[in-house]
Tab-separated table of C-alpha atoms and ligand atoms in Angstrom:
chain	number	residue	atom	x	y	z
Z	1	UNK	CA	36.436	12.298	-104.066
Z	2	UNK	CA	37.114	15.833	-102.783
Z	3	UNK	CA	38.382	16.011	-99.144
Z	4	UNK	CA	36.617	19.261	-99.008
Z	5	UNK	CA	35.550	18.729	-94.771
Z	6	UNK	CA	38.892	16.970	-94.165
Z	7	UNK	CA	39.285	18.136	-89.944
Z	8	UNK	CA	35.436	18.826	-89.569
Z	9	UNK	CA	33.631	17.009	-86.788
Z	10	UNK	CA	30.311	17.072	-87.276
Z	11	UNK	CA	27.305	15.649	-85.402
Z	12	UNK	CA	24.447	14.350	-87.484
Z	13	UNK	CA	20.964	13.290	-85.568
Z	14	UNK	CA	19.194	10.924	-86.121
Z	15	UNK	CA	22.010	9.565	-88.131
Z	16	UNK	CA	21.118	5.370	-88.365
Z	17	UNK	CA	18.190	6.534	-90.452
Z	18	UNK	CA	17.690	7.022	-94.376
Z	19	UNK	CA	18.687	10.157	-94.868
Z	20	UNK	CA	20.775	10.427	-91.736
Z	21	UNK	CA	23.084	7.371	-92.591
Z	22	UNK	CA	23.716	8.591	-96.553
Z	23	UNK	CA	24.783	12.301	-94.914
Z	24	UNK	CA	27.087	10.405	-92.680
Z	25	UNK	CA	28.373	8.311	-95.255
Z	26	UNK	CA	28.757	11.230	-97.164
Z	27	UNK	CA	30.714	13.754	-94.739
Z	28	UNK	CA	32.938	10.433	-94.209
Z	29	UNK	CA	34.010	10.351	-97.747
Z	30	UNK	CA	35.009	13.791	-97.940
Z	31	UNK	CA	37.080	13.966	-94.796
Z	32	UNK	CA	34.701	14.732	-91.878
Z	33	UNK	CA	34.807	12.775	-88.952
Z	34	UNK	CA	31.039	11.962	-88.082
Z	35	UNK	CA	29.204	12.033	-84.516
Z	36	UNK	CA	26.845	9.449	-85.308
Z	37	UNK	CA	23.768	10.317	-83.267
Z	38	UNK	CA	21.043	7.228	-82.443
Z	39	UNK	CA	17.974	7.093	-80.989
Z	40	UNK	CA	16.883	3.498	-80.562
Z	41	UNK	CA	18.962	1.475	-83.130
Z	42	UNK	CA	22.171	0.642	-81.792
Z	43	UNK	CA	23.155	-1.617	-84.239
Z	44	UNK	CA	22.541	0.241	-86.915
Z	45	UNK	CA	24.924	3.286	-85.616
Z	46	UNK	CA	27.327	0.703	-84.820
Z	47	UNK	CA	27.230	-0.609	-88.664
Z	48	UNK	CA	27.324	2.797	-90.048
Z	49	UNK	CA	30.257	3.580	-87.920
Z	50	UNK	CA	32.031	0.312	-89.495
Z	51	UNK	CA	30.929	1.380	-92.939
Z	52	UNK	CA	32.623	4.634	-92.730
Z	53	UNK	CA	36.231	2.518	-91.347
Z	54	UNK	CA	35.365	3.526	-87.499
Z	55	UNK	CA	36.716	6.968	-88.344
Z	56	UNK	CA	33.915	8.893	-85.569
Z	57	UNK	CA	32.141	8.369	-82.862
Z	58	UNK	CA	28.234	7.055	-82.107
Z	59	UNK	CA	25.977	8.728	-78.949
Z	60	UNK	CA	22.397	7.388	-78.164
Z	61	UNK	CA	19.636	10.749	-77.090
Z	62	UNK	CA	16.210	9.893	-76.681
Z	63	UNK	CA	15.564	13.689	-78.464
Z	64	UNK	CA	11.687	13.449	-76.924
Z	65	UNK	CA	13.145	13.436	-73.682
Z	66	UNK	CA	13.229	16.834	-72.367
Z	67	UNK	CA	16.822	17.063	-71.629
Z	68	UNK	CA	17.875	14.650	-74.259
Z	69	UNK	CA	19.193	17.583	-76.921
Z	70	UNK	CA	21.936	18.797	-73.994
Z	71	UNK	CA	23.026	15.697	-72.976
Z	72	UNK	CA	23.277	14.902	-76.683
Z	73	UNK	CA	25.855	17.884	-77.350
Z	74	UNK	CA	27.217	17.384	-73.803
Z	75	UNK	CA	28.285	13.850	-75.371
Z	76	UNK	CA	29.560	15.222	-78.348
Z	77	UNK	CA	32.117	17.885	-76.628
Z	78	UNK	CA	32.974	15.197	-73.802
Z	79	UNK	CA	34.051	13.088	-77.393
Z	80	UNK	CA	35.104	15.034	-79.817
Z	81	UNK	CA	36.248	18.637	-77.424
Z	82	UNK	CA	36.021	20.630	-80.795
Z	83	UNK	CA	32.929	20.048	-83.179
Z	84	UNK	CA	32.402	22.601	-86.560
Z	85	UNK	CA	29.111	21.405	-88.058
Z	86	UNK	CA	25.603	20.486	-86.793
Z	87	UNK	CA	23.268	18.592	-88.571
Z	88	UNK	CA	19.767	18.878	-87.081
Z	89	UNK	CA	18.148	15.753	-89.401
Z	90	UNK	CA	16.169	13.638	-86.872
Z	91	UNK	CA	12.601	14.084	-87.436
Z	92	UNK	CA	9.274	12.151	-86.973
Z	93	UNK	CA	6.328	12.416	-89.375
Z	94	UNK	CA	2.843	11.047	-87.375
Z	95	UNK	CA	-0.633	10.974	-88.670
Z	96	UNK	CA	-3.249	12.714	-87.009
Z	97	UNK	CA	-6.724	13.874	-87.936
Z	98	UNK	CA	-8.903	16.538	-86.787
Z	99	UNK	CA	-11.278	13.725	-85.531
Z	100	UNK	CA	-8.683	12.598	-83.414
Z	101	UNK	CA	-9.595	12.961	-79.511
Z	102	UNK	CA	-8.642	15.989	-78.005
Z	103	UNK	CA	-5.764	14.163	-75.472
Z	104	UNK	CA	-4.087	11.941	-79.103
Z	105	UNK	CA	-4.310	15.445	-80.795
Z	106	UNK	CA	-2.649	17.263	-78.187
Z	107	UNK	CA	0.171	13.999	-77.407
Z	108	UNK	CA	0.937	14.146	-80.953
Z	109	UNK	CA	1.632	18.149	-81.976
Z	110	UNK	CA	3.759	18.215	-78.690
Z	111	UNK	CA	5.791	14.656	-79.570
Z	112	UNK	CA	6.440	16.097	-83.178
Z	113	UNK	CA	7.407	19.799	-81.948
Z	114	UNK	CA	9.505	17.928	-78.981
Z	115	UNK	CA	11.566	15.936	-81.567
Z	116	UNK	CA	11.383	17.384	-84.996
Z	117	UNK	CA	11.788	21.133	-83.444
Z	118	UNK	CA	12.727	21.410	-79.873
Z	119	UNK	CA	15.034	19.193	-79.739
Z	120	UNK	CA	17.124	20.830	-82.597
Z	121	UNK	CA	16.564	24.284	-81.093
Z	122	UNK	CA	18.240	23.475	-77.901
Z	123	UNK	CA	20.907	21.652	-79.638
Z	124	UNK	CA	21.169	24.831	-82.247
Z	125	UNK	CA	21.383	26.835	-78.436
Z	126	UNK	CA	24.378	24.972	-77.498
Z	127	UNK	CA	26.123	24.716	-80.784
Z	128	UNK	CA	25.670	28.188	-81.112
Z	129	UNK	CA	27.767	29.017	-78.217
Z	130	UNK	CA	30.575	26.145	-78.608
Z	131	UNK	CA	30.721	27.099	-82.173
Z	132	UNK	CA	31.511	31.679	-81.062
Z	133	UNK	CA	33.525	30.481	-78.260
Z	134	UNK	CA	35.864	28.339	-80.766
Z	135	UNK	CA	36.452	30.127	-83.810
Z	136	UNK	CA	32.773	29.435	-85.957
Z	137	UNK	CA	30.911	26.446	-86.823
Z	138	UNK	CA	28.008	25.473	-89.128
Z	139	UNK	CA	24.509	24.416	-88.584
Z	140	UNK	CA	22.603	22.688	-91.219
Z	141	UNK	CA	18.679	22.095	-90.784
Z	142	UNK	CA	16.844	19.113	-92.408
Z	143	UNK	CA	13.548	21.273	-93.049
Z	144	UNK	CA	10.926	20.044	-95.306
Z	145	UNK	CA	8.931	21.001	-98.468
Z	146	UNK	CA	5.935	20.566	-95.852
Z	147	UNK	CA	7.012	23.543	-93.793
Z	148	UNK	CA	7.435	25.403	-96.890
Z	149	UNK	CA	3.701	24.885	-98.750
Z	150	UNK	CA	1.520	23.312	-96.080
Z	151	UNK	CA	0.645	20.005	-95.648
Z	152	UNK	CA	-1.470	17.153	-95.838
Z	153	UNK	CA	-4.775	17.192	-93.155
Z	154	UNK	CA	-3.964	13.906	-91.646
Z	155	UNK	CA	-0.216	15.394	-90.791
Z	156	UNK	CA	-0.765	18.712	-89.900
Z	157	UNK	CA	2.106	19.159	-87.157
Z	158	UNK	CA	4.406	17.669	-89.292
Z	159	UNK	CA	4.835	20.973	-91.684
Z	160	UNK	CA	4.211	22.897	-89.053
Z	161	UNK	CA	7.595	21.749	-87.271
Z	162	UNK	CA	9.520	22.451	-90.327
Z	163	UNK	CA	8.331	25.942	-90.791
Z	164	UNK	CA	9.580	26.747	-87.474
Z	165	UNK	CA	12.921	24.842	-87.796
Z	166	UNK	CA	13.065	27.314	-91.714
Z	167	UNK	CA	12.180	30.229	-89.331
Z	168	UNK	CA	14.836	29.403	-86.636
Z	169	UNK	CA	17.568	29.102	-89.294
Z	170	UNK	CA	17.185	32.278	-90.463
Z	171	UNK	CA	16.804	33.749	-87.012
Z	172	UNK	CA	20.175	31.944	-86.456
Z	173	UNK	CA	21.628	33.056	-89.530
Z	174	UNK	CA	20.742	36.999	-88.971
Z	175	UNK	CA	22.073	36.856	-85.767
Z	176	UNK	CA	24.854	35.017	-85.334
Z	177	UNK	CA	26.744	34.942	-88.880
Z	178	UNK	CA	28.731	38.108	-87.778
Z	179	UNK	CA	30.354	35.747	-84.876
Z	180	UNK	CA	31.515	33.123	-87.568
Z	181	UNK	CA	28.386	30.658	-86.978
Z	182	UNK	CA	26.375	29.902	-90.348
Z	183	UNK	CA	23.348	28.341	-90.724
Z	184	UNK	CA	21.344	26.729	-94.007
Z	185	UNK	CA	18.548	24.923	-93.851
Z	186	UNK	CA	17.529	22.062	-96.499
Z	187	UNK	CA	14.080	21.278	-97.844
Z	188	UNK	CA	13.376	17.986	-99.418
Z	189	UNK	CA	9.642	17.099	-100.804
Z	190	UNK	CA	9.713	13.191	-100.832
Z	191	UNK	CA	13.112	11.495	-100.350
Z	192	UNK	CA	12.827	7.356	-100.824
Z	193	UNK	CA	13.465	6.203	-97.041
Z	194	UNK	CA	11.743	4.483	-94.404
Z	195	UNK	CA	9.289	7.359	-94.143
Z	196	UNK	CA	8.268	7.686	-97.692
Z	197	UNK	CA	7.962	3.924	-97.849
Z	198	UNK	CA	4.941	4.481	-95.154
Z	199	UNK	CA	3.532	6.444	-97.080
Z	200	UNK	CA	3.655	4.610	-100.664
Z	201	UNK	CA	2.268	1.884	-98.519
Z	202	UNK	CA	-0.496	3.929	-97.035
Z	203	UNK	CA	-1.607	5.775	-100.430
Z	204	UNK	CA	0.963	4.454	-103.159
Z	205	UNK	CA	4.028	5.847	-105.240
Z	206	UNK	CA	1.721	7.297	-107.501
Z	207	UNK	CA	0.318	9.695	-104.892
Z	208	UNK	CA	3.602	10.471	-103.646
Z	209	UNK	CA	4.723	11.600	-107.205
Z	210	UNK	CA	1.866	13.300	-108.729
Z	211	UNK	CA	3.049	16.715	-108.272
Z	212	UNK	CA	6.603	16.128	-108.733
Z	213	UNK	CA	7.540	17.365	-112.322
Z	214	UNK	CA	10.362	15.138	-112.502
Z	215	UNK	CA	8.291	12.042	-111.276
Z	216	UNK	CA	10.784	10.915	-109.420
Z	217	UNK	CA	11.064	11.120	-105.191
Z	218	UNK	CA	14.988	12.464	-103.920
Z	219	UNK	CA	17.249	10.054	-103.156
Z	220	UNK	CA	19.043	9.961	-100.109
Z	221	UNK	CA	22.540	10.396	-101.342
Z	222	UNK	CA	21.639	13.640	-103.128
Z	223	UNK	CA	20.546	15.256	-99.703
Z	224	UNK	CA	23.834	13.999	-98.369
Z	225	UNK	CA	25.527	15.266	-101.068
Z	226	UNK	CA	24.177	18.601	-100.729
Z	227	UNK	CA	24.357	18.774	-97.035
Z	228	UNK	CA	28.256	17.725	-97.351
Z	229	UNK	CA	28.144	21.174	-100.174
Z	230	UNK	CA	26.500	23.391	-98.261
Z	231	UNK	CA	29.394	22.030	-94.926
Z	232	UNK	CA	32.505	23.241	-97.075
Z	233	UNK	CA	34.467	26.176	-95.094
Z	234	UNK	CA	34.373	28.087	-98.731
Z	235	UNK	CA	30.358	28.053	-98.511
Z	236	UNK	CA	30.092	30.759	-95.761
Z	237	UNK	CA	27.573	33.050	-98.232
Z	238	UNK	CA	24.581	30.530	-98.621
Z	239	UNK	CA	24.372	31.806	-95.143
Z	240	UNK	CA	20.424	31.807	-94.598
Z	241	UNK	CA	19.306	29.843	-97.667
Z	242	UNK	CA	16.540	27.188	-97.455
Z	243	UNK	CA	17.708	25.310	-100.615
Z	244	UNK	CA	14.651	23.411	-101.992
Z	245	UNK	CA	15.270	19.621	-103.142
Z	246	UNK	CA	12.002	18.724	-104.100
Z	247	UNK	CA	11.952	17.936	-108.135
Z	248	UNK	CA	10.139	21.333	-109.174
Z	249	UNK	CA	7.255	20.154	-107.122
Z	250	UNK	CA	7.420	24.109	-104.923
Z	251	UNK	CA	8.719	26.355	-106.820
Z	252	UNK	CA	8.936	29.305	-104.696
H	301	NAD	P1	13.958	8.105	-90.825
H	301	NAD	O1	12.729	7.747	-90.092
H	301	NAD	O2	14.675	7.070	-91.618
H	301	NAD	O3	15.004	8.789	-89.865
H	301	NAD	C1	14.621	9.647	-88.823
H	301	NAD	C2	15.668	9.568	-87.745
H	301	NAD	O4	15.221	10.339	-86.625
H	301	NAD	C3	15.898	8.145	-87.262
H	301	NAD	O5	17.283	7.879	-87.223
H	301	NAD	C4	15.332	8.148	-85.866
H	301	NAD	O6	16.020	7.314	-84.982
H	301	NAD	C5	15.489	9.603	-85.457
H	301	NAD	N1	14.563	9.883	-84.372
H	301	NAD	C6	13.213	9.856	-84.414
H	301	NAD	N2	12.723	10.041	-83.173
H	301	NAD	C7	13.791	10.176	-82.345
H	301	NAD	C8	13.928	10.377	-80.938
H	301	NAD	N3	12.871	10.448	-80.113
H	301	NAD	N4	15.164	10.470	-80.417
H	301	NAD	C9	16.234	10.364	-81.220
H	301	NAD	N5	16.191	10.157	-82.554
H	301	NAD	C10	14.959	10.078	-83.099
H	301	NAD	O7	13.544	9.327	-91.751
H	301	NAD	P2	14.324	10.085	-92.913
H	301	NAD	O8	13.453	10.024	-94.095
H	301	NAD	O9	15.737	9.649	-93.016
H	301	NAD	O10	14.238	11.581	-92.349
H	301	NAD	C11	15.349	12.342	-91.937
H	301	NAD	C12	14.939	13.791	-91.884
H	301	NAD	O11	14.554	14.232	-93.187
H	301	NAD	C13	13.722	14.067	-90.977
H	301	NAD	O12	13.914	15.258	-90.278
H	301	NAD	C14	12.581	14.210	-91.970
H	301	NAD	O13	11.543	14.991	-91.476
H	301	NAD	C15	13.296	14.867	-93.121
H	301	NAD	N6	12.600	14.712	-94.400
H	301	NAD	C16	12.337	13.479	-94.900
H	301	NAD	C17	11.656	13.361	-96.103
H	301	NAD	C18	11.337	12.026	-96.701
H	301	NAD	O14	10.558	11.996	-97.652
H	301	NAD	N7	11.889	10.932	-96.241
H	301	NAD	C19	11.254	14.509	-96.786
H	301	NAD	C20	11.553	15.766	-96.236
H	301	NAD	C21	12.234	15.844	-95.041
């Protein structure tokens, strides 16, 4: 394989999930050295970190903590002193309906916005300003198809947080790509993880694939692959994009 990111350190949140782990696994195999960012599952980190020969580094952040975001890039400087690329992937998807009581509706639009778009917006904050200071860097954000269409009524928050993180990107991308920091931001419709597999059990693969042309969900590997693309220092132009990866099922 290409050693196209060969001397890139790059953190990835949220990394011992589905997607997370294939992206690491991914940036591994074409040179990058990975900060493998958990929340709760040690050993999984700790595996992933084994998988890819021990070549990176692994830092817990609860990301629904307030402060969790700086201490997580606090971490990753105190590691690594120089990192390129940021990979904003952790996200939660939670089910709420408009019946819902006024206090669970309220706990669960902040807990998604906390996580899913807070908590890469103060990390994007920090980067930022590492990444001018040191010569440029690249942010990649794990957006959705959801933030892109609109979403389902019983997950309402969920697209909501990815239209903001879309929004940000661009925001980041305007400003900031004169100083040498780029930013991209990737939108998958269904990708075959831990979180689609709630939902196939919920409503079934059928429902999941109905409206993808290709009948097919993502894999995980071909968001890694494509996040590991869009990390290349020759890639500086798809400065801005939201790059859809989602079967035909938006076309925009
Ligand atoms: P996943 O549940 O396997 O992984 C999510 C990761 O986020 C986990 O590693 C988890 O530990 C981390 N995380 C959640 N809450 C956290 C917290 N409080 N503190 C720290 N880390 C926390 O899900 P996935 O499918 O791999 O999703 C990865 C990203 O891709 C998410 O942003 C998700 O919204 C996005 N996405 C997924 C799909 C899909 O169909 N699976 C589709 C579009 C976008």
């Amino acid at each position: 394989m290409e050693r196209s990111l060969e001397g890139q350190t790059v953190l990835v949140t949220g990394a011992s999930g589905g997607i997370g782990a294939a992206i690491v696994e991914r940036l591994a195999a074409e040179g990058a050295r990975p900060i493998i960012h958990f929340g709760r599952d040690k050993a999984g980190a700790e595996a992933l970190l084994a998988r890819i020969g021990g070549h990176g580094w692994i830092l817990q952040a609860d990301l629904s903590a307030a402060e969790g975001a700086f201490e997580l890039w606090r971490g990753a400087v105190d590691l690594a002193r120089r990192v390129n690329g940021l990979v904003n992937n952790a996200g939660i998807r939670t089910e709420v309906s408009i019946n819902a009581s006024q206090a669970d509706w309220r706990a669960a639009w902040q807990r998604e916005f906390q996580i899913n778009f807070f908590g890469a917006a103060d990390l994007c904050k920090e980067a930022i300003l590492h990444f001018r200071a040191n010569g440029g860097g690249r942010i990649v954000n794990i957006a959705s198809r959801a933030g892109q269409r609109g979403y389902a009524a019983d997950a309402m928050p969920y697209g909501a947080t990815k239209a903001a993180l879309v929004n940000l990107t661009k925001s980041i991308a305007r400003s900031f790509g004169g100083e040498g920091v780029t930013a991209v931001a990737i939108a998958p419709g269904w990708v075959r993880t831990e979180m689609a597999e709630d939902f196939i059990a919920a409503h079934g693969k059928a429902a999941a694939v109905a409206d993808i042309p290709i009948g097919e969900m993502a894999t995980p590997s071909e968001v890694a692959e494509l996040v590991a693309f869009v990390l290349r220092p020759s890639q500086a132009s798809l400065n801005g994009a939201t790059l859809d990866v989602n079967g035909g099922s938006y076309i925009r």
